[in-house]
Coordinates of C-alpha atoms in Angstrom, one line a residue:
Chain A
M694 CA 103.7 91.3 96.5
N695 CA 102.8 88.5 98.8
K696 CA 102.9 85.9 96.1
Y697 CA 105.6 84.0 97.9
L698 CA 103.1 83.2 100.6
F699 CA 101.5 80.8 98.1
I700 CA 104.8 79.0 97.6
I701 CA 105.5 78.9 101.3
A702 CA 102.0 77.7 102.0
C703 CA 102.4 74.9 99.5
F704 CA 105.7 74.0 101.0
F705 CA 104.4 73.7 104.5
L706 CA 101.1 72.1 103.5
S707 CA 102.8 69.5 101.5
A708 CA 105.4 68.9 104.3
M709 CA 102.4 68.0 106.5
G710 CA 101.6 65.1 104.4
G711 CA 100.3 66.1 101.0
L712 CA 97.5 68.2 99.6
A713 CA 93.9 67.2 99.6
Q714 CA 92.1 68.1 96.5
T715 CA 89.5 70.7 97.5
N716 CA 87.5 73.4 95.7
D717 CA 88.8 76.0 98.1
L718 CA 91.2 78.7 96.9
T719 CA 94.6 79.2 98.6
G720 CA 95.4 82.5 100.3
E721 CA 97.7 83.3 97.5
Q722 CA 95.1 82.6 94.9
L723 CA 92.7 84.8 96.8
K724 CA 95.3 87.6 96.7
E725 CA 95.6 87.1 93.0
F726 CA 91.8 87.6 92.6
Q727 CA 91.9 90.6 94.9
G728 CA 94.4 92.2 92.6
R729 CA 92.3 91.2 89.6
T730 CA 89.2 92.8 91.2
L731 CA 91.1 96.1 91.8
Q732 CA 91.9 96.2 88.1
L733 CA 88.3 95.5 87.2
I734 CA 87.1 98.4 89.4
K735 CA 89.7 100.7 88.0
L736 CA 88.3 99.9 84.6
F737 CA 84.8 100.5 85.9
E738 CA 85.7 103.9 87.3
K739 CA 87.4 104.9 84.1
N740 CA 84.5 103.9 82.0
I741 CA 82.0 105.8 84.2
S742 CA 84.1 108.8 83.5
R743 CA 84.2 108.0 79.7
L744 CA 80.4 107.5 79.5
G745 CA 79.7 110.8 81.4
S746 CA 82.2 112.8 79.4
K747 CA 81.0 115.0 76.6
N748 CA 84.4 114.7 75.0
V749 CA 84.1 111.0 74.2
K750 CA 82.5 110.3 70.8
A751 CA 78.9 109.2 71.1
S752 CA 79.6 106.4 68.7
L753 CA 82.1 104.8 71.1
K754 CA 79.8 104.8 74.1
P755 CA 77.7 101.7 73.3
R756 CA 80.9 99.7 73.1
I757 CA 82.3 101.2 76.3
Q758 CA 78.9 100.5 78.0
R759 CA 79.0 96.9 76.8
T760 CA 82.5 96.4 78.1
T761 CA 81.5 97.9 81.4
L762 CA 78.5 95.7 81.9
Q763 CA 80.7 92.6 81.2
L764 CA 82.5 93.3 84.5
F765 CA 79.2 92.6 86.4
I766 CA 77.1 89.6 87.3
Q767 CA 75.4 88.3 84.1
A768 CA 76.6 91.5 82.3
G769 CA 73.9 93.5 84.1
E770 CA 71.0 91.2 82.9
P771 CA 68.6 89.3 85.1
Y772 CA 70.1 86.3 86.8
I773 CA 69.4 83.6 89.4
D774 CA 71.4 84.2 92.5
F775 CA 73.3 81.6 94.6
S776 CA 70.3 81.0 96.8
G777 CA 68.1 80.3 93.8
M778 CA 66.2 83.6 93.9
P779 CA 65.6 85.5 90.7
N780 CA 67.3 88.9 90.4
T781 CA 66.3 91.6 87.9
G782 CA 69.9 92.6 87.4
V783 CA 72.8 94.4 89.1
K784 CA 71.6 97.6 90.8
M785 CA 73.3 100.9 91.4
Q786 CA 72.2 103.4 94.0
V787 CA 72.3 107.0 92.9
S788 CA 72.1 110.0 95.3
N789 CA 71.5 113.7 95.0
V790 CA 73.1 116.0 97.4
R791 CA 70.4 118.7 96.7
N792 CA 67.4 116.7 98.0
G793 CA 69.2 113.9 99.9
A794 CA 67.3 111.3 97.8
C795 CA 68.9 108.0 97.2
V796 CA 67.3 105.9 94.5
E797 CA 68.1 102.5 93.1
R798 CA 68.4 101.8 89.4
L799 CA 69.4 98.9 87.2
L800 CA 73.1 99.4 86.4
K801 CA 72.4 99.2 82.6
T802 CA 69.8 102.0 83.0
Y803 CA 72.3 104.1 85.1
L804 CA 75.0 103.7 82.4
S805 CA 72.5 104.8 79.7
N806 CA 71.4 107.8 81.7
L807 CA 75.0 108.9 82.3
Q808 CA 75.2 109.5 78.5
K809 CA 72.2 111.8 78.6
L810 CA 73.1 114.2 81.4
R811 CA 71.9 117.8 80.7
Y812 CA 75.1 119.5 81.8
A813 CA 77.2 121.1 79.1
R814 CA 80.3 119.3 80.5
V815 CA 80.7 116.6 83.1
E816 CA 83.7 115.4 85.0
I817 CA 83.5 112.2 87.0
T818 CA 86.8 111.3 88.7
S819 CA 88.0 108.8 91.2
A820 CA 88.5 110.8 94.3
E821 CA 90.3 108.2 96.4
T822 CA 92.1 104.9 96.1
C823 CA 89.8 102.0 95.8
K824 CA 90.0 99.7 98.8
I825 CA 88.9 96.0 98.8
S826 CA 88.3 93.7 101.8
N827 CA 89.5 90.2 101.9
F828 CA 87.4 87.5 100.2
Y829 CA 85.4 85.4 102.6
K830 CA 83.9 82.1 101.8
I831 CA 80.1 82.2 101.7
D832 CA 79.3 78.8 100.3
D833 CA 80.9 76.1 98.2
G834 CA 82.0 77.8 95.0
L835 CA 81.3 81.3 96.3
Y836 CA 83.5 84.0 98.0
E837 CA 82.5 87.6 98.6
A838 CA 84.3 90.8 99.2
V839 CA 83.4 94.5 99.4
A840 CA 85.2 97.3 97.7
T841 CA 84.8 101.0 98.4
I842 CA 85.3 103.7 96.0
A843 CA 84.9 107.5 96.0
Q844 CA 83.7 109.5 93.0
K845 CA 83.7 113.2 92.5
F846 CA 81.0 114.4 90.1
V847 CA 81.1 118.0 88.6
G848 CA 78.5 119.3 86.2
Y849 CA 79.2 122.5 84.3
N850 CA 76.9 124.9 82.5
E851 CA 77.4 126.4 79.1
A852 CA 79.5 129.2 80.6
G853 CA 81.9 126.6 82.0
I854 CA 80.8 127.2 85.6
P855 CA 80.3 124.2 87.9
V856 CA 76.7 124.1 88.9
Y857 CA 76.7 120.7 90.6
I858 CA 79.4 119.1 92.6
D859 CA 79.3 116.1 94.9
L860 CA 81.6 113.5 96.4
T861 CA 80.0 110.1 96.8
H862 CA 81.5 107.1 98.6
K863 CA 80.1 103.8 97.3
S864 CA 80.5 100.2 98.1
I865 CA 80.6 97.5 95.5
K866 CA 79.8 93.9 96.2
V867 CA 82.3 91.5 94.6
Q868 CA 81.7 87.9 94.0
L869 CA 84.2 85.2 93.2
R870 CA 82.3 82.3 91.8
R871 CA 83.2 78.9 90.5
V872 CA 81.7 78.7 87.0
T873 CA 81.9 76.3 84.1
L874 CA 82.5 77.6 80.6
D875 CA 82.7 75.2 77.6
G876 CA 83.2 72.3 80.1
E877 CA 86.1 74.1 81.9
A878 CA 85.6 75.0 85.5
H879 CA 87.3 78.1 86.8
W880 CA 86.8 80.9 89.3
D881 CA 85.4 84.2 88.0
A882 CA 85.5 87.6 89.8
V883 CA 82.5 89.7 89.0
L884 CA 81.1 92.9 90.4
G885 CA 77.7 93.2 91.9
D886 CA 75.3 95.7 93.4
I887 CA 76.6 99.2 94.2
D888 CA 75.4 101.1 97.2
V889 CA 75.8 104.7 98.3
L890 CA 77.5 105.0 101.6
E891 CA 77.7 108.8 101.8
T892 CA 77.2 111.8 99.6
R893 CA 78.3 115.3 100.3
R894 CA 79.2 118.6 98.7
T895 CA 82.8 119.3 98.3
Chain B
M410 CA 86.6 97.7 54.9
K411 CA 87.7 95.3 57.5
I412 CA 90.6 94.1 55.4
K413 CA 91.6 97.7 54.7
A414 CA 91.5 98.5 58.4
F415 CA 93.6 95.5 59.2
M416 CA 96.2 96.3 56.5
M417 CA 96.4 99.9 57.8
F418 CA 96.9 98.5 61.3
A419 CA 99.5 96.0 60.2
V420 CA 101.5 98.7 58.5
L421 CA 101.2 100.8 61.6
F422 CA 102.6 98.3 64.0
V423 CA 105.2 96.8 61.7
C424 CA 106.6 100.2 61.0
N425 CA 106.5 101.1 64.7
A426 CA 109.7 99.5 65.6
I427 CA 110.4 99.5 69.3
Y428 CA 113.7 101.1 70.2
A429 CA 115.2 99.3 73.1
Q430 CA 118.0 97.1 74.2
T431 CA 117.1 93.4 74.0
F432 CA 116.6 90.8 76.6
H433 CA 117.1 87.5 74.9
A434 CA 115.2 84.8 76.8
V435 CA 116.3 81.3 75.8
M436 CA 114.5 78.4 77.4
F437 CA 114.6 74.6 76.8
G438 CA 112.3 72.3 78.8
A439 CA 111.7 68.5 78.7
T440 CA 108.0 69.0 79.0
D441 CA 107.2 65.8 77.1
D442 CA 109.4 63.5 79.2
E443 CA 107.4 60.7 80.9
G444 CA 109.2 60.9 84.2
I445 CA 109.7 64.6 84.8
G446 CA 107.7 66.3 82.1
W447 CA 105.0 67.3 84.5
S448 CA 107.5 69.2 86.7
C449 CA 109.3 70.8 83.7
K450 CA 106.0 72.1 82.4
R451 CA 105.5 74.0 85.6
D452 CA 109.0 75.3 85.6
V453 CA 108.6 76.5 82.0
K454 CA 105.2 78.2 82.6
Y455 CA 106.6 80.1 85.6
M456 CA 109.8 81.1 83.9
K457 CA 108.0 82.5 80.9
I458 CA 106.3 85.0 83.2
I459 CA 109.5 85.7 85.1
M460 CA 111.5 86.4 81.9
A461 CA 108.8 88.8 80.7
E462 CA 108.7 90.6 84.0
M463 CA 112.5 90.9 84.1
A464 CA 112.6 92.4 80.6
H465 CA 109.7 94.8 81.5
A466 CA 111.4 95.8 84.7
V467 CA 114.6 96.8 83.0
N468 CA 112.8 98.4 80.1
M469 CA 114.2 96.0 77.5
N470 CA 112.7 94.5 74.4
L471 CA 112.0 90.8 75.1
V472 CA 112.9 88.4 72.4
T473 CA 112.0 84.8 73.2
Y474 CA 113.5 81.5 72.0
Y475 CA 111.4 78.9 73.7
Y476 CA 111.8 75.2 72.9
D477 CA 110.0 72.5 74.7
G478 CA 108.0 69.3 73.9
Q479 CA 109.2 67.8 70.7
N480 CA 111.2 70.9 69.8
M481 CA 113.8 70.3 72.5
T482 CA 116.7 68.9 70.5
A483 CA 120.5 69.4 70.5
G484 CA 120.3 70.7 67.0
K485 CA 117.9 73.4 67.9
L486 CA 119.8 74.4 71.0
K487 CA 123.0 74.8 69.1
S488 CA 121.3 76.6 66.3
V489 CA 119.5 79.1 68.5
L490 CA 122.6 79.9 70.4
Q491 CA 124.8 80.2 67.3
N492 CA 122.3 82.5 65.7
L493 CA 121.8 84.8 68.6
N494 CA 122.3 88.4 67.4
C495 CA 123.5 90.3 70.5
Q496 CA 124.2 94.0 70.8
P497 CA 126.8 95.2 73.4
Q498 CA 124.1 96.3 75.9
D499 CA 121.9 93.2 75.6
I500 CA 121.2 90.6 78.3
V501 CA 120.8 86.9 77.6
F502 CA 119.0 84.6 80.1
F503 CA 119.3 80.9 79.3
Y504 CA 117.2 78.5 81.3
Y505 CA 117.1 74.7 81.1
T506 CA 114.9 72.3 82.9
G507 CA 115.2 68.6 82.2
H508 CA 117.5 65.7 82.5
G509 CA 121.3 66.1 82.9
G510 CA 124.4 64.3 83.9
R511 CA 128.1 64.1 83.6
A512 CA 130.8 61.8 82.3
K513 CA 132.4 59.4 84.8
N514 CA 135.4 60.9 86.5
D515 CA 135.1 64.1 84.5
S516 CA 137.0 66.6 86.6
G517 CA 137.2 69.2 83.8
T518 CA 134.1 71.0 84.8
K519 CA 131.7 71.3 87.7
F520 CA 128.7 72.0 85.5
P521 CA 126.5 69.2 84.0
Q522 CA 125.7 68.3 80.4
L523 CA 122.1 68.8 79.3
L524 CA 120.0 66.1 77.7
C525 CA 118.6 67.9 74.6
K526 CA 116.0 65.4 73.5
P527 CA 112.3 65.4 73.9
T528 CA 112.2 62.3 76.1
S529 CA 114.8 60.3 78.0
D530 CA 114.3 57.0 76.2
A531 CA 116.9 55.8 73.7
W532 CA 119.2 58.8 74.2
S533 CA 122.8 58.9 73.2
D534 CA 125.9 60.9 74.1
D535 CA 125.2 63.1 71.0
D536 CA 122.1 64.4 72.7
M537 CA 124.2 65.8 75.6
I538 CA 125.2 69.5 75.5
P539 CA 127.5 70.8 78.2
V540 CA 126.6 73.9 80.1
D541 CA 130.1 75.0 79.4
Y542 CA 129.3 75.0 75.7
V543 CA 126.1 77.0 76.3
S544 CA 128.1 79.5 78.3
K545 CA 130.9 79.8 75.8
V546 CA 128.7 80.4 72.8
I547 CA 126.7 83.1 74.6
S548 CA 129.9 84.8 75.8
Q549 CA 131.1 84.8 72.2
K550 CA 128.0 86.8 71.3
A551 CA 129.3 89.4 73.7
P552 CA 126.2 90.6 75.5
R553 CA 126.7 93.0 78.4
F554 CA 125.5 90.3 80.9
Y555 CA 124.3 86.8 80.7
V556 CA 122.8 84.2 83.0
V557 CA 122.6 80.5 82.5
F558 CA 120.5 78.6 84.9
T559 CA 120.1 74.8 84.6
D560 CA 117.8 72.7 86.8
C561 CA 118.9 69.1 86.1
C562 CA 121.0 66.2 87.6
N563 CA 124.7 66.4 87.7
N564 CA 125.5 62.8 88.5
E565 CA 127.7 60.4 86.5
N566 CA 126.5 58.3 83.6
R567 CA 128.6 55.8 81.7
I568 CA 127.1 56.8 78.3
I569 CA 128.2 60.4 78.7
T570 CA 131.7 61.3 77.6
P571 CA 133.7 64.3 78.7
K572 CA 133.6 67.1 76.2
T573 CA 136.1 69.5 77.7
G574 CA 138.3 69.1 74.7
M575 CA 135.4 70.2 72.5
Y576 CA 134.1 72.9 74.7
T577 CA 136.2 75.1 76.9
S578 CA 134.9 76.1 80.3
K579 CA 133.2 79.3 81.2
G580 CA 129.6 79.7 81.3
A581 CA 126.8 81.2 83.1
T582 CA 123.6 79.8 84.4
V583 CA 121.2 81.7 86.5
I584 CA 117.6 81.9 87.2
R585 CA 115.6 84.5 89.0
E586 CA 112.4 86.5 89.3
T587 CA 111.2 89.4 91.3
T588 CA 110.0 93.0 91.4
K589 CA 111.3 95.8 89.3
T590 CA 113.8 97.0 91.9
L591 CA 115.3 93.6 92.5
Y592 CA 115.5 92.8 88.7
Q593 CA 117.2 96.2 88.2
S594 CA 119.6 95.6 91.1
L595 CA 120.6 92.3 89.6
L596 CA 120.7 93.3 85.9
M597 CA 121.4 97.0 85.5
N598 CA 124.9 98.3 85.4
K599 CA 126.3 94.8 85.5
Q600 CA 128.8 93.2 83.1
G601 CA 129.8 89.6 83.1
H602 CA 128.0 86.4 83.8
V603 CA 126.4 84.1 86.3
I604 CA 126.3 80.3 85.9
V605 CA 124.3 78.1 88.2
A606 CA 123.8 74.4 88.1
S607 CA 121.3 72.9 90.4
S608 CA 123.5 70.1 91.8
K609 CA 127.2 69.5 92.3
P610 CA 129.1 66.8 90.4
G611 CA 127.8 63.3 91.4
Q612 CA 124.5 64.5 92.6
I613 CA 121.0 64.2 91.2
S614 CA 118.6 67.2 91.1
N615 CA 115.2 66.7 92.8
C616 CA 111.7 67.6 91.7
M617 CA 109.3 68.4 94.4
D618 CA 106.8 65.6 94.9
Y619 CA 104.2 68.1 96.1
E620 CA 102.8 71.4 95.0
P621 CA 104.0 73.4 93.1
G622 CA 105.9 70.4 91.8
M623 CA 108.8 72.3 90.4
G624 CA 112.5 71.5 90.3
M625 CA 113.8 72.3 93.8
A626 CA 116.6 74.6 92.6
S627 CA 114.2 76.5 90.3
F628 CA 111.7 76.8 93.2
S629 CA 114.3 77.9 95.7
F630 CA 115.5 80.5 93.3
I631 CA 112.0 81.9 92.7
L632 CA 111.2 81.8 96.4
E633 CA 114.4 83.6 97.5
M634 CA 113.8 86.3 94.9
E635 CA 110.4 86.8 96.2
L636 CA 111.5 87.0 99.8
A637 CA 114.2 89.5 98.7
E638 CA 111.5 91.6 97.1
E639 CA 110.1 92.1 100.6
S640 CA 113.2 92.5 102.6
R641 CA 116.3 93.2 100.5
P642 CA 115.5 94.4 97.0
D643 CA 119.2 95.5 96.6
L644 CA 120.3 91.9 96.9
D645 CA 123.4 90.9 95.0
W646 CA 124.0 87.6 93.1
N647 CA 126.4 86.1 95.7
T648 CA 124.0 86.5 98.6
L649 CA 121.0 85.4 96.6
L650 CA 122.6 82.3 95.3
A651 CA 124.0 81.4 98.8
K652 CA 120.4 81.5 100.0
V653 CA 119.2 79.5 97.0
G654 CA 121.8 76.8 97.7
K655 CA 120.9 76.5 101.4
R656 CA 117.2 76.2 100.7
T657 CA 117.7 73.7 97.8
D658 CA 119.8 71.5 100.0
L659 CA 117.4 71.7 102.9
M660 CA 114.4 70.8 100.7
A661 CA 116.2 67.9 99.2
R662 CA 117.2 66.5 102.5
E663 CA 113.7 66.8 103.9
Q664 CA 112.2 65.0 100.9
Q665 CA 114.8 62.3 100.9
Q666 CA 114.3 61.7 104.6
R667 CA 110.5 61.6 104.2
L668 CA 110.7 59.2 101.3
Q669 CA 113.2 57.1 103.3
E670 CA 115.9 57.5 100.7
K671 CA 119.5 57.9 101.3
V672 CA 119.9 61.5 102.5
V673 CA 122.6 63.2 100.4
G674 CA 121.1 66.7 99.9
Q675 CA 121.6 68.8 96.8
E676 CA 124.2 71.4 96.5
I677 CA 124.2 74.0 93.8
V678 CA 127.4 75.1 92.0
T679 CA 128.0 78.5 90.7
D680 CA 130.4 80.6 88.7
I681 CA 129.9 84.3 89.2
Q682 CA 131.9 87.0 87.5
I683 CA 130.4 90.4 87.6
A684 CA 131.8 93.9 87.1
V685 CA 129.8 97.0 87.8
V686 CA 129.6 99.3 84.8
Q687 CA 128.2 102.8 84.4
S688 CA 124.8 103.1 82.8
P689 CA 125.2 103.1 79.0
A690 CA 124.9 106.5 77.4
S691 CA 124.8 105.0 74.0
I692 CA 121.9 105.3 71.6
P693 CA 119.6 102.3 72.1
T694 CA 119.7 99.8 69.3
P695 CA 116.5 99.6 67.3
Q696 CA 115.0 96.2 67.5
P697 CA 111.7 95.3 65.9
V698 CA 109.2 93.3 68.0
V699 CA 109.5 89.8 66.6
D700 CA 106.2 88.5 67.9
K701 CA 103.5 90.0 65.7
L702 CA 100.7 89.0 68.0
K703 CA 102.4 90.6 71.0
A704 CA 103.2 93.7 69.1
A705 CA 99.5 93.9 68.0
L706 CA 98.3 93.5 71.6
L707 CA 100.8 96.1 72.8
S708 CA 99.4 98.5 70.2
V709 CA 95.9 98.0 71.6
I710 CA 97.0 99.1 75.1
D711 CA 99.2 101.9 73.9
R712 CA 98.2 104.8 76.2
K713 CA 99.6 107.3 73.7
A714 CA 96.7 106.6 71.4
P715 CA 93.2 107.9 72.2
D716 CA 90.3 105.6 73.1
D717 CA 88.8 105.4 69.6
I718 CA 92.1 104.5 68.0
R719 CA 92.8 101.7 70.6
L720 CA 89.3 100.3 70.0
S721 CA 89.7 100.3 66.3
R722 CA 93.0 98.5 66.8
A723 CA 91.2 96.0 69.0
T724 CA 88.8 95.3 66.0
A725 CA 91.7 95.0 63.6
V726 CA 93.5 92.5 65.9
L727 CA 90.3 90.5 66.3
N728 CA 89.9 90.2 62.6
G729 CA 93.5 89.7 61.8
F730 CA 94.6 87.2 64.5
F731 CA 91.6 85.4 65.8
V732 CA 89.5 82.7 64.2
S733 CA 86.3 84.4 65.4
P734 CA 85.0 86.8 68.1
D735 CA 84.2 83.8 70.2
A736 CA 87.8 82.5 70.3
T737 CA 88.8 81.8 74.0
V738 CA 91.2 83.9 75.9
R739 CA 92.4 82.7 79.4
I740 CA 94.0 85.1 81.8
V741 CA 96.2 83.4 84.3
G742 CA 98.0 84.5 87.4
R743 CA 101.6 84.8 88.1
D744 CA 102.1 81.1 88.7
G745 CA 101.0 80.5 85.1
N746 CA 98.3 78.1 86.3
T747 CA 95.6 79.9 88.2
V748 CA 92.9 81.0 85.7
L749 CA 91.7 84.4 86.7
E750 CA 89.3 84.9 83.8
I751 CA 88.1 83.3 80.6
E752 CA 86.8 85.7 78.0
K753 CA 85.8 85.7 74.4
A754 CA 88.4 87.3 72.2
S755 CA 86.1 90.3 71.4
V756 CA 85.4 90.9 75.0
F757 CA 89.1 90.6 75.9
L758 CA 90.3 93.0 73.3
D759 CA 87.7 95.7 74.1
R760 CA 88.6 95.3 77.8
I761 CA 92.3 95.7 77.3
A762 CA 91.8 98.6 75.0
L763 CA 90.0 100.5 77.8
T764 CA 91.8 99.2 80.8
P765 CA 94.1 101.7 82.6
L766 CA 97.5 100.6 83.8
L767 CA 97.8 97.5 81.7
A768 CA 101.4 97.5 80.6
N769 CA 102.5 94.2 79.1
F770 CA 101.6 90.6 78.4
V771 CA 103.2 87.2 78.5
I772 CA 101.7 84.8 76.0
I773 CA 101.8 81.5 77.7
D774 CA 100.2 79.3 75.0
K775 CA 98.1 79.6 71.9
K776 CA 96.3 77.1 69.7
E777 CA 95.7 78.0 66.1
A778 CA 93.7 76.7 63.2
N779 CA 94.5 77.9 59.6
G780 CA 96.9 80.4 61.1
K781 CA 94.3 82.0 63.3
I782 CA 94.0 81.8 67.1
V783 CA 91.3 79.4 68.5
S784 CA 92.4 79.8 72.1
M785 CA 95.1 81.6 73.9
T786 CA 96.5 81.8 77.5
L787 CA 98.2 84.8 78.7
H788 CA 99.4 86.7 81.8
E789 CA 98.8 90.4 82.1
I790 CA 101.3 92.7 83.7
Y791 CA 100.1 96.0 85.2
T792 CA 101.9 99.0 86.4
E793 CA 101.4 99.9 90.0
I794 CA 97.8 100.0 91.2
K795 CA 97.2 103.0 93.4

């Protein structure tokens, strides 16, 4: 609810002698994108739950997966990063509380694997409120922030007994990039690599 | 199959009338005017979002009557007001941004007359509609509460004639924005009217010559509402408008001084008549959603429907309303200008079908070809993010 800051900022900036035209975002615009990012992450968390659930029709899952990938850099496909280096696609770290292993997979692989879990029933829920840092300017046309989420995973056997439970805290890199689409330049908030911060039994 | 699916969907949402009291949002803006059109465009964009937020906050069905560009004429203003169909619990919010003025030595009213013409060249007295007329017609429609807010000059012009014989006084002009609590504080359980004109008789109204480039009174109103959200969400109209008046005058003086003009300030004038009433226990009046596109989009995000139904509705809306899956959808922030996302229609519809907490939309603009949408700009309204 700090939108008035934008107006106040405009008021004082202009009172100081007019606005220079820059590619930088105002504090209020960054707040807008922060709010936008929270909504994207909410959708991501919800779709993880949908893809893992045995109650969601299998025929819907490719569409849900496609929508989920659209939230990420280059929709999860290979891309060239801001420094000009090729990247094979957004990665997701996955941990296992049993053996402590933490492996990295392409996000699109992770989402596909979620739909093939061997448990009779799966529940993946958001355990805590998502938090997002402020956006910091990294380069011309690029801001970054980090969001943290917590997911609770419960796998049940045929008898309805939970046989695997963990609580994982993850960080999601968020990029705010200046892009041009059909000749129109605009800022685009996209999600990036997801790392495991901590995994524990509950 | 696609046609069948769309027909089924169309029947579904047309039959699904929304039962709610109505928030009538009437807005006229001189967006094509060479001199001030740039500022009016900003006012109009912002006010569209505010109107939708207000209606959403007080859980009322929003019906819009928006006239700008070449549609801003005296005939259309009279027609839309005279054809307003108000129920006793409805709210009407009238907003005007453009040129205004008053007759020389007209002491019959403190409110201005509104130039209802797309541009200010070659206008005549017939193009001038008094705020008092606007107020009178709305009051005759007997809504529970109405607001008239006009952001325009109120200085004398020889071409304009007094129209007090033609229109009796009493009107309401108000403008505001804010959080749910503040909107409810201002709108719920209130009966009567609020009229605000952005300058007193003899004064011009100023546009900001800097960002965000709005009319100063409109800007002050929005800013004071937002400040109140943080500190005093139970603010009343009298206190709010006193703050708006003070800020408008201060801004005008600062700008006039900076531009080395004669410093005269800008004082708003108001007419506030409000009675507190109990919450209506009456049965809400059924009102169909007038905007079919908006109704269709709301059906896509209807949380009462399961995922598969919402996604099938998304497909139906895509086929029924958009020229192709690649049609462009721009999502803008609350200022109506900051682009937060540009998506293809197919991506947009699937996203909103699956997005939690999305509660409403404000359609800012759309371009069509052969009756189908080529591009659209909208603002998304979410419920609280936890």
